[in-house]
PDB file of C-alpha atoms in Angstrom:
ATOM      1  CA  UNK A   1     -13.545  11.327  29.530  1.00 68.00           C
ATOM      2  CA  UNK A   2     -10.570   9.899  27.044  1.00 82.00           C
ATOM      3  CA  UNK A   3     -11.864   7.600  24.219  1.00 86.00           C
ATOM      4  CA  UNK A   4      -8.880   5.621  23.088  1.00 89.00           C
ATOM      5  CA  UNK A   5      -9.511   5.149  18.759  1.00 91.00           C
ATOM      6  CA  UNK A   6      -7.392   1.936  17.474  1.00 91.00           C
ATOM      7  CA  UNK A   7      -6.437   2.163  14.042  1.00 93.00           C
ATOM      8  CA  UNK A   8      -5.190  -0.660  12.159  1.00 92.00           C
ATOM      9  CA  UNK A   9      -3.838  -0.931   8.261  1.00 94.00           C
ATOM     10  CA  UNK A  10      -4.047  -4.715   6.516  1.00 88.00           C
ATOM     11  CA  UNK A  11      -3.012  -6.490   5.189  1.00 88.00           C
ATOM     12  CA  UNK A  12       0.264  -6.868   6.587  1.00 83.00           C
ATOM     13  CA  UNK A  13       1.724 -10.430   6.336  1.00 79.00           C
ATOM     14  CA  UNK A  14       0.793 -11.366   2.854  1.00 79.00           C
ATOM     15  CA  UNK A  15       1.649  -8.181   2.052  1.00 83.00           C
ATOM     16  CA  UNK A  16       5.589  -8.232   3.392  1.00 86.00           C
ATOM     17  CA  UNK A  17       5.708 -12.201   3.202  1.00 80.00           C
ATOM     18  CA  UNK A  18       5.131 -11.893  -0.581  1.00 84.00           C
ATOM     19  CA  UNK A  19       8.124 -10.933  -1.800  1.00 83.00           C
ATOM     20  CA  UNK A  20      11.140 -12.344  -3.825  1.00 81.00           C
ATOM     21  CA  UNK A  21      13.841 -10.228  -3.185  1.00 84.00           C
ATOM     22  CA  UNK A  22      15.340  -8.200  -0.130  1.00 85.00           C
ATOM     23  CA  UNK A  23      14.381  -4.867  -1.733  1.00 86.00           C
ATOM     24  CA  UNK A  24      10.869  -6.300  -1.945  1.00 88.00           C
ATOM     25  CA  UNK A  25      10.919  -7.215   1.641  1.00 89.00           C
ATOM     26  CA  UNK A  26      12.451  -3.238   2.239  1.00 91.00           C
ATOM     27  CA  UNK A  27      10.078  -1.840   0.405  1.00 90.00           C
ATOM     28  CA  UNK A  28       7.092  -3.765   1.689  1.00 90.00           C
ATOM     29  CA  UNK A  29       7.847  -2.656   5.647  1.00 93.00           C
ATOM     30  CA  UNK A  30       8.585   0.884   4.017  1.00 94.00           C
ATOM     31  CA  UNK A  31       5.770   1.456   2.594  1.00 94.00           C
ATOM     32  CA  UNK A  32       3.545   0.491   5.263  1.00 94.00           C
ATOM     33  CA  UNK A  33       5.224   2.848   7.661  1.00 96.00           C
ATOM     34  CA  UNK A  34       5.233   5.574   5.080  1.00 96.00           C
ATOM     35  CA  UNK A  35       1.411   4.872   4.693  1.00 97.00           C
ATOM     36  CA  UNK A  36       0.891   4.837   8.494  1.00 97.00           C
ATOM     37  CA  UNK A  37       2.589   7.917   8.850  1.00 97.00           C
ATOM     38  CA  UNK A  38       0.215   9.830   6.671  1.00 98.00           C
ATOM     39  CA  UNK A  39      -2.826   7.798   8.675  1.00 98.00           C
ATOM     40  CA  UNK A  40      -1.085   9.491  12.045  1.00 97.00           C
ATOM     41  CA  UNK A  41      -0.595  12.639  10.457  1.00 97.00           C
ATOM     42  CA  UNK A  42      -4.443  12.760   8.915  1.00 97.00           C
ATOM     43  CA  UNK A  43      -5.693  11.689  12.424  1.00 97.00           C
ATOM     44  CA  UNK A  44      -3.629  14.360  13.963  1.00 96.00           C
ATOM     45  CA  UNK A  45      -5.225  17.254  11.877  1.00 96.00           C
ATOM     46  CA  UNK A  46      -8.351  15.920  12.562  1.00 96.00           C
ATOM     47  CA  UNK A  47      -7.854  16.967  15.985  1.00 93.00           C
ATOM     48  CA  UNK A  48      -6.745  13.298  17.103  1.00 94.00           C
ATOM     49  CA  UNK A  49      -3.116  13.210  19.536  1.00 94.00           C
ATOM     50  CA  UNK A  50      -0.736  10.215  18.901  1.00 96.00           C
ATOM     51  CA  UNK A  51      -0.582   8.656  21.705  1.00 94.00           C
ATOM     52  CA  UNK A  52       0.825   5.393  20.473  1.00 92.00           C
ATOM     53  CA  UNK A  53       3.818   5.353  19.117  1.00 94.00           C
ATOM     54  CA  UNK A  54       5.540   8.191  20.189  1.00 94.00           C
ATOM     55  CA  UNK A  55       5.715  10.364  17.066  1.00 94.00           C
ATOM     56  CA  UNK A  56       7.528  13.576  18.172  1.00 91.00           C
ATOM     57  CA  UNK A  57      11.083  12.258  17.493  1.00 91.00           C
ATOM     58  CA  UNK A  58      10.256   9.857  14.931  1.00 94.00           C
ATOM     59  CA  UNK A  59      12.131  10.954  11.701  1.00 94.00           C
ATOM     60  CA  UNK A  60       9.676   9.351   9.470  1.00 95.00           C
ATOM     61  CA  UNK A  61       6.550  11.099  10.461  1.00 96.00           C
ATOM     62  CA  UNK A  62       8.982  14.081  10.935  1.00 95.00           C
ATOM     63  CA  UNK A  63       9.821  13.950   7.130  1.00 94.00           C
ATOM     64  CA  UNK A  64       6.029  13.103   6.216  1.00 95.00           C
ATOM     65  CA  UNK A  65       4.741  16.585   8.366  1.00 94.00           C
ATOM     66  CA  UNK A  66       7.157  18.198   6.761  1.00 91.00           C
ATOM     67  CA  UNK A  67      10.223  18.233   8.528  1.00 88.00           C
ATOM     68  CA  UNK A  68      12.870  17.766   5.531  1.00 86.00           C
ATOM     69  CA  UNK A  69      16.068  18.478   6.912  1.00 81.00           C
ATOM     70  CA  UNK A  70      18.767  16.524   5.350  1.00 81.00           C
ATOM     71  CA  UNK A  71      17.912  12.928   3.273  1.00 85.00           C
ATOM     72  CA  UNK A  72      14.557  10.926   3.629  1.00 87.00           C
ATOM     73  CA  UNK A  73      14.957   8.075   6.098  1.00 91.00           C
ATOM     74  CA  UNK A  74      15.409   4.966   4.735  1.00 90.00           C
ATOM     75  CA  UNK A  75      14.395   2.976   7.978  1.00 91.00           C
ATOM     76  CA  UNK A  76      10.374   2.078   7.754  1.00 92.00           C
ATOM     77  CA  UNK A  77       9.794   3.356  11.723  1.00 93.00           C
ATOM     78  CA  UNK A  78       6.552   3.239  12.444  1.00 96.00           C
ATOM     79  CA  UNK A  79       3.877   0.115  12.852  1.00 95.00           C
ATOM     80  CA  UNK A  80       1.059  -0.326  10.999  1.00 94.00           C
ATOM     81  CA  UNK A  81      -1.259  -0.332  13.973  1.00 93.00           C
ATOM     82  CA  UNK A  82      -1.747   3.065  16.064  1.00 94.00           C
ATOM     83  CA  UNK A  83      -3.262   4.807  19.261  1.00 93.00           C
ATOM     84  CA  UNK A  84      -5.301   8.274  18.996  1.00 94.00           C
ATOM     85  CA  UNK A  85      -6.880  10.213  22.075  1.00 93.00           C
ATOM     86  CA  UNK A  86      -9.786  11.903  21.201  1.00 91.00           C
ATOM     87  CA  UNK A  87     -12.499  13.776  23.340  1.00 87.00           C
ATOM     88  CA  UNK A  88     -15.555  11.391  22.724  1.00 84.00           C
ATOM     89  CA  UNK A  89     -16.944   8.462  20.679  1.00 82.00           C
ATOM     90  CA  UNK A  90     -18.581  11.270  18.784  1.00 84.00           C
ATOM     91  CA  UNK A  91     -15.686  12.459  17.123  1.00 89.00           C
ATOM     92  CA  UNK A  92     -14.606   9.125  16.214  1.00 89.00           C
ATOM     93  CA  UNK A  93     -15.615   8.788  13.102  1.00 91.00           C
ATOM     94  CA  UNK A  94     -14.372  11.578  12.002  1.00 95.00           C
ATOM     95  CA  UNK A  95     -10.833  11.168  13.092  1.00 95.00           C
ATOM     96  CA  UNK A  96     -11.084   7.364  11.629  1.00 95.00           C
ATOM     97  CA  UNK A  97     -12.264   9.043   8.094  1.00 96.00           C
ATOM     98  CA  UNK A  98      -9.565  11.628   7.882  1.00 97.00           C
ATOM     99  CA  UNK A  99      -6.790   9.239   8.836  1.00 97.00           C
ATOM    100  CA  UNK A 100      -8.217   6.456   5.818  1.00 97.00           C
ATOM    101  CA  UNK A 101      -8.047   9.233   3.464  1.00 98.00           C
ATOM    102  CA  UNK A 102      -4.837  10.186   4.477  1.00 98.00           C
ATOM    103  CA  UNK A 103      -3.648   7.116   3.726  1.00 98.00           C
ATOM    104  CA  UNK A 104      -5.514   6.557   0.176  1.00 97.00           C
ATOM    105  CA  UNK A 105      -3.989   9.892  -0.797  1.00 98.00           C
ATOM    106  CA  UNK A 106      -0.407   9.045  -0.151  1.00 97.00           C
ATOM    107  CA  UNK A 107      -0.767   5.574  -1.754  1.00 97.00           C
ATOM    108  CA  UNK A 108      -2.687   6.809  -4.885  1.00 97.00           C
ATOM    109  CA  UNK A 109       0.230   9.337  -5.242  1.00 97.00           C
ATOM    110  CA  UNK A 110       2.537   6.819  -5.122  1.00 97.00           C
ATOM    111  CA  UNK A 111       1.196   4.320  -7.409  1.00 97.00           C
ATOM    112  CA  UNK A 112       0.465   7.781  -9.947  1.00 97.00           C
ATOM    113  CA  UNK A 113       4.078   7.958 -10.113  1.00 97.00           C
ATOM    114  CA  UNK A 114       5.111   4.025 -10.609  1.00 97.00           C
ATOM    115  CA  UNK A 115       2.473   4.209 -13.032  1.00 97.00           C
ATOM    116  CA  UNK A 116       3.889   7.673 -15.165  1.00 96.00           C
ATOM    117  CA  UNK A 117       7.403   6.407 -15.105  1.00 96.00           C
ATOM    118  CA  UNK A 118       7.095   2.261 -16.001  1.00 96.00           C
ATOM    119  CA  UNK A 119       3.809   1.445 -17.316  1.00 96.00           C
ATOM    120  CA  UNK A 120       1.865   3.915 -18.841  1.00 95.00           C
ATOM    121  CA  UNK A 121       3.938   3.850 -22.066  1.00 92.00           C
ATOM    122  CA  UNK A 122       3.189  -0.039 -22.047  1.00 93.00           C
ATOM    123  CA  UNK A 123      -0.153   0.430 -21.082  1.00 91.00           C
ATOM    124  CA  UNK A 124      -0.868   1.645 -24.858  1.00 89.00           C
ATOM    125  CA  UNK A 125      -0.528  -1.723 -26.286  1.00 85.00           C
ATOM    126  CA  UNK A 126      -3.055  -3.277 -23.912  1.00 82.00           C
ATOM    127  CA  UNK A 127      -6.220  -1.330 -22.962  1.00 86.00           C
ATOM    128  CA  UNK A 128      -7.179  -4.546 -20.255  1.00 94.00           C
ATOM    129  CA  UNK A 129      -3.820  -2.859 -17.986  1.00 96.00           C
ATOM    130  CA  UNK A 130      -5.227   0.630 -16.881  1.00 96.00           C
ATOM    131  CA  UNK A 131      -8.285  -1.444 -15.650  1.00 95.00           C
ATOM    132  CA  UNK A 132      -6.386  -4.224 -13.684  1.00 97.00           C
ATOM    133  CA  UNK A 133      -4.202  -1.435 -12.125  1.00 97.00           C
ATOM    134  CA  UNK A 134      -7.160   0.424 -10.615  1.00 96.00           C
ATOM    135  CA  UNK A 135      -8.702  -2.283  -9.551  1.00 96.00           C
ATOM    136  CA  UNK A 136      -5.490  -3.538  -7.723  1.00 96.00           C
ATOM    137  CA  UNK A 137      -4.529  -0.226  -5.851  1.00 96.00           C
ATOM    138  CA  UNK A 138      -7.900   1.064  -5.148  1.00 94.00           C
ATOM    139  CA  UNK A 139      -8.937  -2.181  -3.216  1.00 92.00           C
ATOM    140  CA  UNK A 140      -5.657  -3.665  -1.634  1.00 94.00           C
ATOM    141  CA  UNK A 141      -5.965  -1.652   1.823  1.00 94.00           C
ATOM    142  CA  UNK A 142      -7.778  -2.121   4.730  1.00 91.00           C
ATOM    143  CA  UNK A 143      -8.222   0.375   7.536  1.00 92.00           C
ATOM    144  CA  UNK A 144     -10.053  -0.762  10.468  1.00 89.00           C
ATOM    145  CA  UNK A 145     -10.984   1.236  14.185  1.00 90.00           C
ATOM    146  CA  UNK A 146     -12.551   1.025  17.358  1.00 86.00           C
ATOM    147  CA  UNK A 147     -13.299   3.375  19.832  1.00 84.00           C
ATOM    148  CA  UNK A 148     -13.248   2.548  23.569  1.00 81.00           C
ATOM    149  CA  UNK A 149     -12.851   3.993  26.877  1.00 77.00           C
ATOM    150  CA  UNK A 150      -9.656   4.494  27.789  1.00 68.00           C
ATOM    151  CA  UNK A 151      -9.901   1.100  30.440  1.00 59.00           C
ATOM    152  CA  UNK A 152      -9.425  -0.767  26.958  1.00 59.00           C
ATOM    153  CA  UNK A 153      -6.559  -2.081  26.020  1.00 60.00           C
ATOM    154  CA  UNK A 154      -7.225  -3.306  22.275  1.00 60.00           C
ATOM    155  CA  UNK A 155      -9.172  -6.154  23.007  1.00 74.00           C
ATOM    156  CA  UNK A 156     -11.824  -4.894  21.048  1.00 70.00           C
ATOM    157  CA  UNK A 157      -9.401  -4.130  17.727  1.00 65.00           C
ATOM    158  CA  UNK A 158      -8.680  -7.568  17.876  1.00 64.00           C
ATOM    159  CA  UNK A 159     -12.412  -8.631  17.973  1.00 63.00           C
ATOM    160  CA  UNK A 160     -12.716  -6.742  15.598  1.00 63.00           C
ATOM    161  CA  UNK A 161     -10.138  -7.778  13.130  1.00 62.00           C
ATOM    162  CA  UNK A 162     -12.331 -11.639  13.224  1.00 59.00           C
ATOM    163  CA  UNK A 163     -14.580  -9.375  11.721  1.00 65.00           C
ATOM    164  CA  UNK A 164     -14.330 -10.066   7.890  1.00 67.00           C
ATOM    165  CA  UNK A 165     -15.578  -6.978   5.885  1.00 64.00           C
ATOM    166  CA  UNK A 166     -12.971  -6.598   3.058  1.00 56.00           C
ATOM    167  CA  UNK A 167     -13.898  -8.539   0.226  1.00 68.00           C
ATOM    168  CA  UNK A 168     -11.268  -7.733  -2.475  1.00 70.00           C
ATOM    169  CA  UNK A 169     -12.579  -8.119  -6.345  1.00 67.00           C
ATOM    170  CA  UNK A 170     -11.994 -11.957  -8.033  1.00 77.00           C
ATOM    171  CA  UNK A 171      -8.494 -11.640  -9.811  1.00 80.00           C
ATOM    172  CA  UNK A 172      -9.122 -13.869 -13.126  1.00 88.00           C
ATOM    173  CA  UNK A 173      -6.060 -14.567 -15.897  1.00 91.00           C
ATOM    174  CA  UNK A 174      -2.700 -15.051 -15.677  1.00 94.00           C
ATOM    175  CA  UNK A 175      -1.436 -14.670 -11.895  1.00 96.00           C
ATOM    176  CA  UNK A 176       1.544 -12.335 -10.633  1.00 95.00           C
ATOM    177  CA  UNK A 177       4.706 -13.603 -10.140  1.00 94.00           C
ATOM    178  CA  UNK A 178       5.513 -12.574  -6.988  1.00 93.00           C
ATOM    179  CA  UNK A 179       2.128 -12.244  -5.620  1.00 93.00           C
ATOM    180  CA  UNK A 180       0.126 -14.987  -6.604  1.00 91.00           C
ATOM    181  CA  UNK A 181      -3.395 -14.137  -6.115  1.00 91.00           C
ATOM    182  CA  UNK A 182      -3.277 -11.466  -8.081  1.00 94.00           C
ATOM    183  CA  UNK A 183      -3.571 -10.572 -11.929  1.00 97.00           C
ATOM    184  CA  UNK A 184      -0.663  -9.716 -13.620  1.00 97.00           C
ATOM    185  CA  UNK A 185      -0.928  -6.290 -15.360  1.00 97.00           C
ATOM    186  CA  UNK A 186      -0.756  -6.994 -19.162  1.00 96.00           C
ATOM    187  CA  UNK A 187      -4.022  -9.023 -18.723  1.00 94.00           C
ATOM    188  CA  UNK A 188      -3.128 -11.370 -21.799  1.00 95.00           C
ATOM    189  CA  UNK A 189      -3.439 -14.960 -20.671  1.00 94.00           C
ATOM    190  CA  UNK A 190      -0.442 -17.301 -22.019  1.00 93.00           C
ATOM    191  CA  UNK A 191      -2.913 -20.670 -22.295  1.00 93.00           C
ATOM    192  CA  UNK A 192      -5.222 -18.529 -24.684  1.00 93.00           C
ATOM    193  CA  UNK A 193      -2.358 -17.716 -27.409  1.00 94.00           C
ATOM    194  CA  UNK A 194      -1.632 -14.728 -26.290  1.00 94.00           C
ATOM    195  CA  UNK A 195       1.956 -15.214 -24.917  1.00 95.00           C
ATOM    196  CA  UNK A 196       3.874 -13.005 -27.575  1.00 95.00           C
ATOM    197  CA  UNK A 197       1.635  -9.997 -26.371  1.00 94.00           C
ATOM    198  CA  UNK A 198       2.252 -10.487 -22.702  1.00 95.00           C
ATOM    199  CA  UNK A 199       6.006 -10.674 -23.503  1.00 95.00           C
ATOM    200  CA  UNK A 200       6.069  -7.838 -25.865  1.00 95.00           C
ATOM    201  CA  UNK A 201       4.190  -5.697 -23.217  1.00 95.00           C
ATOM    202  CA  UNK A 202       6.607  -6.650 -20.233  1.00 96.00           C
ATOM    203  CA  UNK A 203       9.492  -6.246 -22.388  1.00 95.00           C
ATOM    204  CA  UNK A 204       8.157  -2.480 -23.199  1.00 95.00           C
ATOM    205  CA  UNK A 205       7.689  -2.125 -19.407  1.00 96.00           C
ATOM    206  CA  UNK A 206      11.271  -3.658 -18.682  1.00 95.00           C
ATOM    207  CA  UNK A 207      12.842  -1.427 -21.065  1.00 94.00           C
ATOM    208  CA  UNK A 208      12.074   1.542 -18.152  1.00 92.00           C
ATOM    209  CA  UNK A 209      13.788   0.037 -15.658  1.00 92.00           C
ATOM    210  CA  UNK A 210      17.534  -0.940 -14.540  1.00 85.00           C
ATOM    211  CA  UNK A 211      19.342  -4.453 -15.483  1.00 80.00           C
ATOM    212  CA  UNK A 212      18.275  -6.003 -12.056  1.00 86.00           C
ATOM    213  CA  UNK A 213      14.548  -4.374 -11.670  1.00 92.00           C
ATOM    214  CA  UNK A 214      12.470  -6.914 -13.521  1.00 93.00           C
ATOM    215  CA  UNK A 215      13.736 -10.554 -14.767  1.00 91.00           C
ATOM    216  CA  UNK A 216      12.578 -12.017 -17.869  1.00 90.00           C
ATOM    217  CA  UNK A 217      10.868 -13.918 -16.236  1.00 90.00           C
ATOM    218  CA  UNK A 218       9.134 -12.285 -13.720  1.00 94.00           C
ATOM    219  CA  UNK A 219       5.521 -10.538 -14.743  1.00 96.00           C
ATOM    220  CA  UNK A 220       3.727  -8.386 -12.016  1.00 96.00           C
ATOM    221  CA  UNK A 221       0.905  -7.128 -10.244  1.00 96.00           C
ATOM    222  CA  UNK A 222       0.233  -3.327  -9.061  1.00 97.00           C
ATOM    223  CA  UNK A 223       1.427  -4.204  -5.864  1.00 96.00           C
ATOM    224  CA  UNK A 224       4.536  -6.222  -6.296  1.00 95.00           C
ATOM    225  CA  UNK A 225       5.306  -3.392  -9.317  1.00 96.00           C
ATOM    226  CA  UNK A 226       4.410  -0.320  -6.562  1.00 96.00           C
ATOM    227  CA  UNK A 227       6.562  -1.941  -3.830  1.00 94.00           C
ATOM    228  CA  UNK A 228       9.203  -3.186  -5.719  1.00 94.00           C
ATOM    229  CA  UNK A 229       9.907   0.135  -8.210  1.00 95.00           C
ATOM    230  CA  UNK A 230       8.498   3.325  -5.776  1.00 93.00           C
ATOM    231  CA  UNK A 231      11.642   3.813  -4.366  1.00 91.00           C
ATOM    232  CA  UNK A 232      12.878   4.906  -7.921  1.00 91.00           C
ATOM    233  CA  UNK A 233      10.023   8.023  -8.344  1.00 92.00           C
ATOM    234  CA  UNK A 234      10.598   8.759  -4.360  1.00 85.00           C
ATOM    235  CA  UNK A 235      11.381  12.203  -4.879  1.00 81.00           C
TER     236      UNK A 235
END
């Protein structure tokens, strides 16, 4: 018999709805596809067949299996919730594991490179950053899975999803710009005096970047930073 595994990555609206420009809004539905596709692909070499979305002719998964023919698409194709076939409940797990880590590889070696190119040099003048940053990226996804018959239809993913296992760390000090529940990453707070640093370390970070990728005014998260600069350190 067919088991049907449901694999879901969160969070999606907050993630997507948090955003201040339309390259933040791009980047946010890109990366979540790009992230999905390595979940498919880990699930697949785990043994797992895509059943749902049909993969074979999608040109992002193509790209992220290794098909790299021509550019990189620049359309985020794929959803962030998927459908594998697998033999039995047994191998579940399994499948579920290799498709999470998948995904935590592919995101890690994202952020590596948003970190190398924009903050580490900044990161010297504060040794609070490195800290907030790992904390951000290693705890901001959430893969969740069920495995059913193949009579189910994802009811039980959505039970499953009322379910509320992902309790992020407390975010204290000065909050992001763009997301707002989360610490921004020079970790100097502005009401304790320590406004010049915060400015000096953003303007260091700023310097990095293009006229239009960071406003004086704006001071970010991992997150907002990752989705909002990865497209720069694609290749």
């Amino acid at each position: 018999m067919k088991i049907r595994l449901d694999i879901a990555i969160g969070p999606v609206q907050g993630f997507v709805a948090q955003s201040r420009r339309t390259r933040d809004l791009w980047g946010s539905s890109y990366l979540l596809s790009f992230l999905s596709a390595h979940a498919m692909l880990g699930a697949q070499k785990a043994n797992g067949q895509i059943v749902q979305p049909m993969v074979a002719d999608d040109p992002l998964f193509g790209w992220v299996a290794g098909d790299r023919a021509g550019d990189a698409p620049a359309i985020g194709s794929l959803p962030n919730h998927f459908v594998v076939e697998i033999e039995s409940v047994d191998a579940a797990k399994g499948v579920a594991r290799a498709a999470t880590e998948a995904l935590h590889k592919a995101w890690r070696r994202t952020c590596d490179a948003v970190w190398e190119r924009f903050v580490a040099p900044a990161a010297t003048l504060h040794d609070r950053t490195r800290r907030i940053w790992d904390r951000q990226v290693s705890t901001f996804w959430e893969v969740v899975w069920t495995a059913a018959d193949e009579a189910d239809h994802g009811e039980l993913l959505a039970r499953r999803k009322h379910w509320r296992t992902h309790r992020p760390p407390d975010e204290p000090g000065d909050k992001c710009s763009v997301m707002d529940d989360l610490q921004e990453l020079s970790g100097c707070v502005r009401a304790a005096g320590e406004a010049k640093a915060q400015d000096l370390f953003w303007a260091q970070v700023r310097s990095r970047m293009g006229l239009l990728d960071l406003r004086d005014n704006e001071r970010l998260c991992a997150i907002a930073l990752v989705k909002r600069m990865f497209a720069r350190v694609g290749k």
